[in-house]
CSV table of C-alpha atoms in Angstrom, one decimal:
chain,number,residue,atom,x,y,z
E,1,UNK,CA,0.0,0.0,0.0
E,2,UNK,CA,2.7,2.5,0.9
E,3,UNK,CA,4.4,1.6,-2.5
E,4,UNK,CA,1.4,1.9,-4.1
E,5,UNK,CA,1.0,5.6,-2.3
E,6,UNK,CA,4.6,6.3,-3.6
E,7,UNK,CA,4.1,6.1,-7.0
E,8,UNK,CA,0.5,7.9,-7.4
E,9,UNK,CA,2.1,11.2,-5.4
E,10,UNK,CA,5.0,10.6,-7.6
E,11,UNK,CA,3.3,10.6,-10.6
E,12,UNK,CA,0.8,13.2,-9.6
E,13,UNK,CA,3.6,16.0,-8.5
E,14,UNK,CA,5.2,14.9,-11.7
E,15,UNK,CA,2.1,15.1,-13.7
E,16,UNK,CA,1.4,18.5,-12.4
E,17,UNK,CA,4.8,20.1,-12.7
E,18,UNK,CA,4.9,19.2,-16.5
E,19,UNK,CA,1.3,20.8,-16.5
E,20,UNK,CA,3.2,23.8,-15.4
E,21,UNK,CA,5.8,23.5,-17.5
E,22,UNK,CA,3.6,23.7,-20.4
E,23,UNK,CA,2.1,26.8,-19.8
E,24,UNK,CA,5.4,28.2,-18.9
E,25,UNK,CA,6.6,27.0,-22.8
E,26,UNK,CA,3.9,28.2,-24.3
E,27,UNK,CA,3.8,31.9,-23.3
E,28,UNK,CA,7.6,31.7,-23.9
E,29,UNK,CA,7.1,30.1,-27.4
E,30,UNK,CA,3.9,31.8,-28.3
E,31,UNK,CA,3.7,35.1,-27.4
E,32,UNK,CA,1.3,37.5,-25.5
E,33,UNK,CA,-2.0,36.9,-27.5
E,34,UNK,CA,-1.3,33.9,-28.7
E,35,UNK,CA,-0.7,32.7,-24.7
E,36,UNK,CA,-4.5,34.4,-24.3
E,37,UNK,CA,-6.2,32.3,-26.6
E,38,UNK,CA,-4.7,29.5,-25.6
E,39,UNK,CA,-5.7,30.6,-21.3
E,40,UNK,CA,-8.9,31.1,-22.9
E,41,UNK,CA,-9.7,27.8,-24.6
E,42,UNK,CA,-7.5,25.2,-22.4
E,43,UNK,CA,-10.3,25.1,-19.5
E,44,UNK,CA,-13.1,24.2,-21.9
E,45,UNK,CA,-11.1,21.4,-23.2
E,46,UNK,CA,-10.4,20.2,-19.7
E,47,UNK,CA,-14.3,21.1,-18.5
E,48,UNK,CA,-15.5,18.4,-21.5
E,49,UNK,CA,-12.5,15.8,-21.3
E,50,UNK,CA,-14.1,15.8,-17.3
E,51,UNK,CA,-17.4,15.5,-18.3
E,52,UNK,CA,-17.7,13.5,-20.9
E,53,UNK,CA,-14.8,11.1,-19.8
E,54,UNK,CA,-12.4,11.9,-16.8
E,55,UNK,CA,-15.5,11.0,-14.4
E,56,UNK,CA,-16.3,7.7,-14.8
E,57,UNK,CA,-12.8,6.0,-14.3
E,58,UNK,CA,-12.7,6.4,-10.9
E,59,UNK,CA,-16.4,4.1,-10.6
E,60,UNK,CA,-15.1,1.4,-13.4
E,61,UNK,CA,-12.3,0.9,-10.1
E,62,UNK,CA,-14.9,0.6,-7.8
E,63,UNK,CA,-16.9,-2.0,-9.8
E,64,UNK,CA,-14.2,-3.4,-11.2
E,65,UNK,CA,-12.3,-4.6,-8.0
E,66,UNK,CA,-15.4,-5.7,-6.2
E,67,UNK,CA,-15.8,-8.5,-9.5
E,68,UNK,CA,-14.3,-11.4,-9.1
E,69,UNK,CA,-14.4,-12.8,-12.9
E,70,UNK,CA,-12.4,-9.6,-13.8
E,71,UNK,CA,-13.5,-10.3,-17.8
E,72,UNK,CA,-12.7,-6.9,-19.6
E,73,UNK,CA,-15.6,-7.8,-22.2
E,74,UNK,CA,-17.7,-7.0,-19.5
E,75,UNK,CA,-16.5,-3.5,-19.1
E,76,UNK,CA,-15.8,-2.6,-23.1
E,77,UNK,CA,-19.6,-1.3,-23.7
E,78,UNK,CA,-18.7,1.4,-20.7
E,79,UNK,CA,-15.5,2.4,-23.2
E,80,UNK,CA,-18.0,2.7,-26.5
E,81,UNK,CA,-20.4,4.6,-24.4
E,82,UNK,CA,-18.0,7.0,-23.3
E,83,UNK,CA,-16.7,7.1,-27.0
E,84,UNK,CA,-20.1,8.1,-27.9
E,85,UNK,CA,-20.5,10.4,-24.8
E,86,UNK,CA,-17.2,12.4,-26.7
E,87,UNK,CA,-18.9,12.5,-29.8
E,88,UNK,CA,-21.5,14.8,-28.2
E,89,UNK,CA,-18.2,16.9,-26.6
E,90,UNK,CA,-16.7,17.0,-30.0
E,91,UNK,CA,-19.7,18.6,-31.2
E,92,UNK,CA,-20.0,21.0,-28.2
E,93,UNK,CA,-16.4,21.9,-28.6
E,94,UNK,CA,-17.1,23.1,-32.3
E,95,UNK,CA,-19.7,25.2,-31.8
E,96,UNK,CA,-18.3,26.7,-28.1
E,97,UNK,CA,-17.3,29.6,-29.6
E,98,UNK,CA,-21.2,30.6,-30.3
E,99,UNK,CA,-21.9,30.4,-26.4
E,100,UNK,CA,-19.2,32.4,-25.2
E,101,UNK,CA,-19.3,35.1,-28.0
E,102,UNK,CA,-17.1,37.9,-27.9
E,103,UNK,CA,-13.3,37.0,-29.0
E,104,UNK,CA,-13.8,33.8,-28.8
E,105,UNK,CA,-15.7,34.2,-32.2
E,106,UNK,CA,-12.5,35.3,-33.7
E,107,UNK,CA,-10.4,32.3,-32.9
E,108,UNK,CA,-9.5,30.1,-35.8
E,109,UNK,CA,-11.8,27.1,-36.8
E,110,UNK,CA,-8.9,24.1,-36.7
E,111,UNK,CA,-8.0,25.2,-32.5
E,112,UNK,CA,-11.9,23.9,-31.8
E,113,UNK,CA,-11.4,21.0,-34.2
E,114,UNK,CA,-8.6,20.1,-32.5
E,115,UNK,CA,-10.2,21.0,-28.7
E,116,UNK,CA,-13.2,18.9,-30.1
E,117,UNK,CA,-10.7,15.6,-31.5
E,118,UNK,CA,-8.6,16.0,-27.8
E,119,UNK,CA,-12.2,15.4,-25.8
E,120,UNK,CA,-12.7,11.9,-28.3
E,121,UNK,CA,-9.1,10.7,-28.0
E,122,UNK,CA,-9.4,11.3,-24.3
E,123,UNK,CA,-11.9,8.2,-23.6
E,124,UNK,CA,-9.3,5.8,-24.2
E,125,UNK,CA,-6.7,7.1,-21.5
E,126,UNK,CA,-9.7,7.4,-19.0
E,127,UNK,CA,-10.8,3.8,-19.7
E,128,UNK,CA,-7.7,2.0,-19.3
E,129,UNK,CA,-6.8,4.3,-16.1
E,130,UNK,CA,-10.0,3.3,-14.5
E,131,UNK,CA,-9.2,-0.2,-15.6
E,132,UNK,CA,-5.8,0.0,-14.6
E,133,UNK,CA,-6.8,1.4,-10.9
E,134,UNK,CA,-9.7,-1.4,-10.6
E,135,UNK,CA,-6.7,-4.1,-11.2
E,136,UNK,CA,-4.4,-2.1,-8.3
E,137,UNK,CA,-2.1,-2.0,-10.9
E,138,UNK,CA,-0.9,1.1,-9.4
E,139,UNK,CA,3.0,1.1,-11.0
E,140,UNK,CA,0.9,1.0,-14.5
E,141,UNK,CA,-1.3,3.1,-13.7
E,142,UNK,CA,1.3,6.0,-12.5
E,143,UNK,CA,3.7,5.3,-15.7
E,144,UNK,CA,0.3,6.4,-17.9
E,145,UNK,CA,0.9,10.0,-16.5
E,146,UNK,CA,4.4,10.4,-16.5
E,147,UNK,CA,4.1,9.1,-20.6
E,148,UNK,CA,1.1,11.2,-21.5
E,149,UNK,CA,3.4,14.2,-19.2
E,150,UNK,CA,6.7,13.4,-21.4
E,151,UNK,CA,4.8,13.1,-24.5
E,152,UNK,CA,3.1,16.5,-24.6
E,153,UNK,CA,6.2,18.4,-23.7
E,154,UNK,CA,7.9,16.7,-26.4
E,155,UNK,CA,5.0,17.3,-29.0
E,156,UNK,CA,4.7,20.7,-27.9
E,157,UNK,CA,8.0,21.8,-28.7
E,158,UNK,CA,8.6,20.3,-32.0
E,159,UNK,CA,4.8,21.2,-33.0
E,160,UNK,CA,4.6,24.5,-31.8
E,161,UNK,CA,7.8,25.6,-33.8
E,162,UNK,CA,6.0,24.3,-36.8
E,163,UNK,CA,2.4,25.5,-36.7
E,164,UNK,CA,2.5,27.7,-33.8
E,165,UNK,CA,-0.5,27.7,-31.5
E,166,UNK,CA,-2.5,25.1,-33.3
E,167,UNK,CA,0.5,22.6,-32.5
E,168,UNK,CA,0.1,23.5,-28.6
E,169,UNK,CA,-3.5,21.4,-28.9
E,170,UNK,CA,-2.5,19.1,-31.3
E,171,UNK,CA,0.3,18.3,-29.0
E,172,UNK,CA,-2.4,17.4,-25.9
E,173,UNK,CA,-4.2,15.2,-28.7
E,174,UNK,CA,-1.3,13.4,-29.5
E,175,UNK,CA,0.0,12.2,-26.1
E,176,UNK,CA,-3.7,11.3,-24.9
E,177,UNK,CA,-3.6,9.3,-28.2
E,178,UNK,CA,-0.7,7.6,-27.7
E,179,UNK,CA,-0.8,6.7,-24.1
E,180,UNK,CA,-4.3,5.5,-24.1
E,181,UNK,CA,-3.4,3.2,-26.8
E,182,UNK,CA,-0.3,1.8,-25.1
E,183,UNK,CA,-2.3,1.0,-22.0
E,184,UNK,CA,-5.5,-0.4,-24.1
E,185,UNK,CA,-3.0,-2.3,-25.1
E,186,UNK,CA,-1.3,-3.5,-21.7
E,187,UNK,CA,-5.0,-4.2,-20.5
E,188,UNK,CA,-5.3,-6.9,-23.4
E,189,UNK,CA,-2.3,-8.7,-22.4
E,190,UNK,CA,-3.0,-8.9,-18.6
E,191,UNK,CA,-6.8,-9.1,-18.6
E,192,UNK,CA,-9.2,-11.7,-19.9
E,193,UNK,CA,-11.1,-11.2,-22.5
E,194,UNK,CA,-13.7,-14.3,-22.8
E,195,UNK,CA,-16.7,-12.5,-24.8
E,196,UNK,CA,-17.3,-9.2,-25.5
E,197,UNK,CA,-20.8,-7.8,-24.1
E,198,UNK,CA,-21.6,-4.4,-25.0
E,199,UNK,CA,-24.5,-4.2,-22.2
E,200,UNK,CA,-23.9,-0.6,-20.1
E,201,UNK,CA,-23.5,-0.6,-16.2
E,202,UNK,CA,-25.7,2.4,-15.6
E,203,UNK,CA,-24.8,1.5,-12.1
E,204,UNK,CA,-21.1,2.4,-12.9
E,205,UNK,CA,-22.5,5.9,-14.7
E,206,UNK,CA,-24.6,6.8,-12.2
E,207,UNK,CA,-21.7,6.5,-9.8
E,208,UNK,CA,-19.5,8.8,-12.1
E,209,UNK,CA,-22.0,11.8,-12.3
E,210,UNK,CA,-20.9,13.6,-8.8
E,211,UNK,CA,-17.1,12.6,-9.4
E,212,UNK,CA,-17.5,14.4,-12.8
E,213,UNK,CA,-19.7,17.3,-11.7
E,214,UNK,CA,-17.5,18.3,-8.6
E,215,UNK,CA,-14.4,17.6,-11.1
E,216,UNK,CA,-15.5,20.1,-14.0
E,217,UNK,CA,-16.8,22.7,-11.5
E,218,UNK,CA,-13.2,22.8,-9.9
E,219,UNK,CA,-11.6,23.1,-12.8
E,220,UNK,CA,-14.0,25.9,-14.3
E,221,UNK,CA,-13.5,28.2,-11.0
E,222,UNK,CA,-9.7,28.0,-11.2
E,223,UNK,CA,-10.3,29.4,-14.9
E,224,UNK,CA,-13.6,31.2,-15.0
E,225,UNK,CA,-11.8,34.3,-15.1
E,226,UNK,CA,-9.5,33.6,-17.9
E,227,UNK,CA,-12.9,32.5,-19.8
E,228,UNK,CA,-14.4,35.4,-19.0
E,229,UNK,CA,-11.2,37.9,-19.9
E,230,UNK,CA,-10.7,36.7,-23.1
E,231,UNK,CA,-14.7,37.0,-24.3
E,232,UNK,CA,-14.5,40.6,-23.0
E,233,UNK,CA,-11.1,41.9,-23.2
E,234,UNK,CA,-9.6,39.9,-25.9
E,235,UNK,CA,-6.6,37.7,-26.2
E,236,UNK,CA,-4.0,40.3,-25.6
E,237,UNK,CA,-5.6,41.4,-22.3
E,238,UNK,CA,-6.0,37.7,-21.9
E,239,UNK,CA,-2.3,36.8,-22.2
E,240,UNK,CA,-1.4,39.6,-20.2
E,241,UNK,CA,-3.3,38.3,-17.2
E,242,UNK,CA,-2.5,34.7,-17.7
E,243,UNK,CA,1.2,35.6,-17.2
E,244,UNK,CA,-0.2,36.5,-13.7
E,245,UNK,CA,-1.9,34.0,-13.3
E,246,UNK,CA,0.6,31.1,-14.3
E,247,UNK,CA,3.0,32.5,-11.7
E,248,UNK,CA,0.5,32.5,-9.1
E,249,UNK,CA,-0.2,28.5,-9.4
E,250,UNK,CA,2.9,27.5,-8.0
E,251,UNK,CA,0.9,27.5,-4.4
E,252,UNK,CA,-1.0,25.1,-6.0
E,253,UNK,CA,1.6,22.0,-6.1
E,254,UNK,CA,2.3,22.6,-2.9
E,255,UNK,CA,-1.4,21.9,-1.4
E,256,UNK,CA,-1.4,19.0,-4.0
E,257,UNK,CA,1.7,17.1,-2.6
E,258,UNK,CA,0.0,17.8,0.9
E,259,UNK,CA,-3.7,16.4,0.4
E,260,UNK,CA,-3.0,12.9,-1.6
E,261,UNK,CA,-1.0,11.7,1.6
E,262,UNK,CA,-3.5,13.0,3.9
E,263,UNK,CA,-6.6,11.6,2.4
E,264,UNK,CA,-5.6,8.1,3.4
E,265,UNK,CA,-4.2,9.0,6.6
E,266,UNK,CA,-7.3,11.1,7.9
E,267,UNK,CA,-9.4,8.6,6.2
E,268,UNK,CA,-7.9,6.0,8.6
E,269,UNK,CA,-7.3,7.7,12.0
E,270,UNK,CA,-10.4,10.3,11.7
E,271,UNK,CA,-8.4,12.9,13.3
E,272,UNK,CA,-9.5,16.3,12.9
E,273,UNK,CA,-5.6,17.4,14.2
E,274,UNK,CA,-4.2,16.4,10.8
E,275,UNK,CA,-6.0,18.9,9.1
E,276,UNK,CA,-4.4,21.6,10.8
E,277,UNK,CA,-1.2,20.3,10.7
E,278,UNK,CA,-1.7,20.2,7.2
E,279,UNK,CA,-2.8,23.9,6.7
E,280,UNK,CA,0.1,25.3,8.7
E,281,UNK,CA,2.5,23.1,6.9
E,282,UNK,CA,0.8,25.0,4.2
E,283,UNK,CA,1.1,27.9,4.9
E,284,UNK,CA,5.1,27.3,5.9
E,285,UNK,CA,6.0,26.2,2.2
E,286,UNK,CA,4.1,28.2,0.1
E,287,UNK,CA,5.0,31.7,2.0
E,288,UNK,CA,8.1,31.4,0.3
E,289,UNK,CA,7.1,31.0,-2.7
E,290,UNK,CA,4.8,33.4,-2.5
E,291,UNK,CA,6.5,36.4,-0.4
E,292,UNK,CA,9.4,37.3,-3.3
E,293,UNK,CA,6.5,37.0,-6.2
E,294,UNK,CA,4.5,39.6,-4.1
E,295,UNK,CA,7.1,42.0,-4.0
E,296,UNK,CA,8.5,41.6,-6.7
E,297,UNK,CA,6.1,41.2,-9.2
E,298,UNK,CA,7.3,43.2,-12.2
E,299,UNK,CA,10.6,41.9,-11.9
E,300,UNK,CA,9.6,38.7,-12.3
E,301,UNK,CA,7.3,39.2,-14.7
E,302,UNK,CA,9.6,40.6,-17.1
E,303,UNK,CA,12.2,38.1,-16.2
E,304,UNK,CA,10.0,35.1,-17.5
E,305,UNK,CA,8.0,36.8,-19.9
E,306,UNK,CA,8.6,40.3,-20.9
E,307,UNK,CA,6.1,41.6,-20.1
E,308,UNK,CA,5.6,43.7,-16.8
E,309,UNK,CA,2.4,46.0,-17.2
E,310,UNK,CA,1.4,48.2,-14.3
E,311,UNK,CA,-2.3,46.1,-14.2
E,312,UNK,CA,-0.4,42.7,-14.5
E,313,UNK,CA,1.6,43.2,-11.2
E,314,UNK,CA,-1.2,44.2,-9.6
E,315,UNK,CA,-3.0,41.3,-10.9
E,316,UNK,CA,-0.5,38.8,-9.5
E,317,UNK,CA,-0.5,40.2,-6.0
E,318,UNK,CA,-4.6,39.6,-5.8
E,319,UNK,CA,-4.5,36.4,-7.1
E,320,UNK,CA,-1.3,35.2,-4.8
E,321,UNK,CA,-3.7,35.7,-2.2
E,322,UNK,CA,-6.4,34.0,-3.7
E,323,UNK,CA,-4.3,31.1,-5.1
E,324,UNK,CA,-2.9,30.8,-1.1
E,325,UNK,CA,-7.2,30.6,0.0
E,326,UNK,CA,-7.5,28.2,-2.8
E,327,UNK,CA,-4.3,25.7,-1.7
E,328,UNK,CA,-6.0,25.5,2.1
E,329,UNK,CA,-9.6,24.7,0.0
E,330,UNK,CA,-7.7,22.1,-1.8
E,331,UNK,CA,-6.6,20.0,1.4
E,332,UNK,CA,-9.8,20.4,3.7
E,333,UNK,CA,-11.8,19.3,0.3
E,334,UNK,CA,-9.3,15.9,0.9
E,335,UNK,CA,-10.5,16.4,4.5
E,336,UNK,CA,-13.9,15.9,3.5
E,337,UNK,CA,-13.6,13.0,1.1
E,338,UNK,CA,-11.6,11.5,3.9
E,339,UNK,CA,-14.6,12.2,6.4
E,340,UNK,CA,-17.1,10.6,3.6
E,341,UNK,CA,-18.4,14.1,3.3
E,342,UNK,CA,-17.7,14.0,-1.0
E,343,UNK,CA,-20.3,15.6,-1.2
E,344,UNK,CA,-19.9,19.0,0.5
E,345,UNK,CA,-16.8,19.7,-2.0
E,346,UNK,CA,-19.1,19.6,-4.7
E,347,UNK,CA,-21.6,21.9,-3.1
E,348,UNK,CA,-19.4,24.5,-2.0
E,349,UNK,CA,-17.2,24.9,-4.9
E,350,UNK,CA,-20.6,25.2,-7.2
E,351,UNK,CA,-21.5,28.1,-5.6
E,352,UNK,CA,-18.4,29.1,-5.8
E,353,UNK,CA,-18.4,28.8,-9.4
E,354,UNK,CA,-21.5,30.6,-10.0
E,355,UNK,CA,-20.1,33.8,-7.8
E,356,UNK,CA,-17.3,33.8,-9.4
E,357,UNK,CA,-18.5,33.7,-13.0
E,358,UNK,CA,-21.3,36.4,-12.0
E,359,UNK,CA,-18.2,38.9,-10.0
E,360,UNK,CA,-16.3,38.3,-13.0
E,361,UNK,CA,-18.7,39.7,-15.8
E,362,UNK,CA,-19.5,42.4,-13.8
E,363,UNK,CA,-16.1,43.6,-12.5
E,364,UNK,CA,-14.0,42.4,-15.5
E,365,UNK,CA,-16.4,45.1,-17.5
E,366,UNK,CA,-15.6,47.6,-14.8
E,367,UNK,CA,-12.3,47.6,-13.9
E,368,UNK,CA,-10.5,45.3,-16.3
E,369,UNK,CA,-8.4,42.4,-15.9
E,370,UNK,CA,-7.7,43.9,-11.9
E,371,UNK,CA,-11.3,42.9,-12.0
E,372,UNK,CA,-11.3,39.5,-12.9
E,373,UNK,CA,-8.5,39.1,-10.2
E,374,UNK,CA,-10.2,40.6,-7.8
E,375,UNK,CA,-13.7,38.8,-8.6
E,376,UNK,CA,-11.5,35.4,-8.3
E,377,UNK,CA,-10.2,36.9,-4.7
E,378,UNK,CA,-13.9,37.4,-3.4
E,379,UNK,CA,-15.1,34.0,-4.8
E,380,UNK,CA,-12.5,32.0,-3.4
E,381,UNK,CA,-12.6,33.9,-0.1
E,382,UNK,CA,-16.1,32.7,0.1
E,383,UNK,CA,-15.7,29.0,-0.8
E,384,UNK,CA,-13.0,29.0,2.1
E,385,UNK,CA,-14.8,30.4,4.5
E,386,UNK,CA,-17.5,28.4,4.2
E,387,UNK,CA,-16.0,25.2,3.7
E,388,UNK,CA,-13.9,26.2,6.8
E,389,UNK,CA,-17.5,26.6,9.0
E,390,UNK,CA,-18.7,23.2,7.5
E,391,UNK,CA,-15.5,21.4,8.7
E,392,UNK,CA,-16.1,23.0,12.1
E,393,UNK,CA,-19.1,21.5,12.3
E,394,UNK,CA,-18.2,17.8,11.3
């Protein structure tokens, strides 16, 4: 188990630092409005890989490693489901552009082909992971994200040279492609294939729809502003404030290394104490992170990108803060999965979602991207407080 433990925080802090990376290459490679669109567009992609796919791995593990035949025929009509579940993302991901209006119309047509493409490929991945995590092949199922990691790095460097920003998505596609085949084709060798029965386990979907739902509302709050920005303000404003905002995520590794080891611990001992320590621990190794970016904020900005505006520093120093309120959400949301309290992540970050996308239309048209930060700020001040007076009363 503790090996097991070992390589999933391995592969996660891995995972996530290439994630970082990326963004870091692209508004290096790319430049300022190039970098927008990309802010702009990335969290939809993720929102409908969730959706449509991402959610329902973790309930093929559930059902998979309470069956005792273990026959992968019996699971492959969940994988064409989800296929066909894509289908209706791919379609959603072509036509996006109509619901969010503004700049977003103005983006070229092969970036939502692409976005649309990425959500189909991404069934595969999910699939084998949640077959993968069903078996407890846990060394498998970590060397999946450090591939698809490598791989996109890779892709993005040689494609973006070529095509620019259409090779940054492509790039996405391609290693999702490629390492969902490898470990369809891993599940072949080790896993039984007597007859293939397309029947669905609704059972297994109705499990997924909260996993999903909480996942995809996460995801939209951490970007809601960047959505909203680049409908408004345009790519250039967009790119502006994602420099900002890339250099304020760094927090955001450090609440992640944090929570996966105490899910299982407080899910064992119950002990409210290990929250705390948790949150000061925190606090202790994201401060320095934080303190010289805070201070310094044109300087850096100008070192890694540059491009120090007067409205991006100030942009940075907001969301710091609200990246810091985010990081202690982060680890008492473990806390409640670890309490069997799932549930309450997936309420209180909904409403955050909705405040912040209401905040953000309304200040982002008043004040500019120092709007959008500080509409982020408010929503994520919220979510903590209250998910701070529901854990006081567990």
């Amino acid at each position: 188990m503790i090996k097991d433990s070992i390589y999933i925080l391995l592969a996660n802090i891995y995972s996530k630092f290439m994630a970082y990376l990326f963004y870091f290459l692209t508004a290096y490679l790319l430049g300022t409005s190039s970098f927008g669109v990309l802010r702009g567009i990335l969290p939809i992609l993720d929102t409908l890989t969730i959706i449509f796919s991402s959610g329902i791995p973790p309930a093929i593990a559930k059902f998979l490693a309470e069956d005792e035949n273990k026959d992968l025929g019996n699971y492959l009509g969940i994988l064409f489901f989800m296929l066909f579940l894509s289908l209706i993302g791919f379609i959603i991901a072509l036509n996006i552009k109509y619901l969010l209006g503004g700049h977003y119309l103005y983006v070229n047509n092969n970036i939502y082909l692409v976005v649309g493409i990425s959500v189909v490929v991404s069934s595969i991945i999910a699939f084998s992971r949640g077959i993968l995590q069903g078996l407890i092949k846990i060394k498998a199922l970590a060397s999946t994200w450090f591939l698809e990691s490598t791989l996109k790095i890779l892709f993005l460097i040689i494609l973006v040279l070529m095509i620019g920003l259409t090779g940054a998505f492509l790039s996405l596609t391609l290693a999702s492609l490629i390492t969902g085949v490898v470990a369809f084709l891993y599940i072949l060798k080790i896993m039984k294939l007597n007859k293939v029965n397309l029947n669905i386990n609704f059972d297994i979907l109705k499990y997924s729809i909260p996993i999903a739902l909480t996942s995809s509302s996460y995801r939209l709050f951490g970007d809601m502003d960047n959505i909203v920005i680049m409908s408004i303000l345009g790519s250039y404003m967009n790119g502006i404030y994602g420099y900002s905002s890339l250099l304020s995520r760094g927090v955001y590794m450090v609440s992640s290394s944090i929570s996966i080891p105490l899910l299982p611990k407080m899910s064992k001992s119950k002990d409210k104490n290990l929250l705390l320590k948790s949150l000061i621990l925190n606090t202790l190794l994201s401060l320095p992170i934080i303190l010289p970016l805070f201070i310094f904020p044109e300087f850096f900005l100008n070192l890694l990108f540059h491009k120090a505006t007067e409205e991006g520093a100030i942009c940075l120093r907001i969301l710091l803060i609200s990246s810091l309120l985010m990081s202690y959400f982060n680890i008492i949301s473990s806390s409640f999965q670890a309490l069997g309290k799932a549930k309450l992540s997936f309420y209180i970050i909904s409403l955050g979602l909705i405040s912040n996308l209401i905040l953000n239309i309304f200040l982002v048209k008043a004040f500019g991207i120092v709007g959008g930060s500080l509409a982020t700020l408010l929503a994520s001040a919220l979510v903590l407080a209250i998910s701070y007076a529901m854990m006081g009363k567990l």
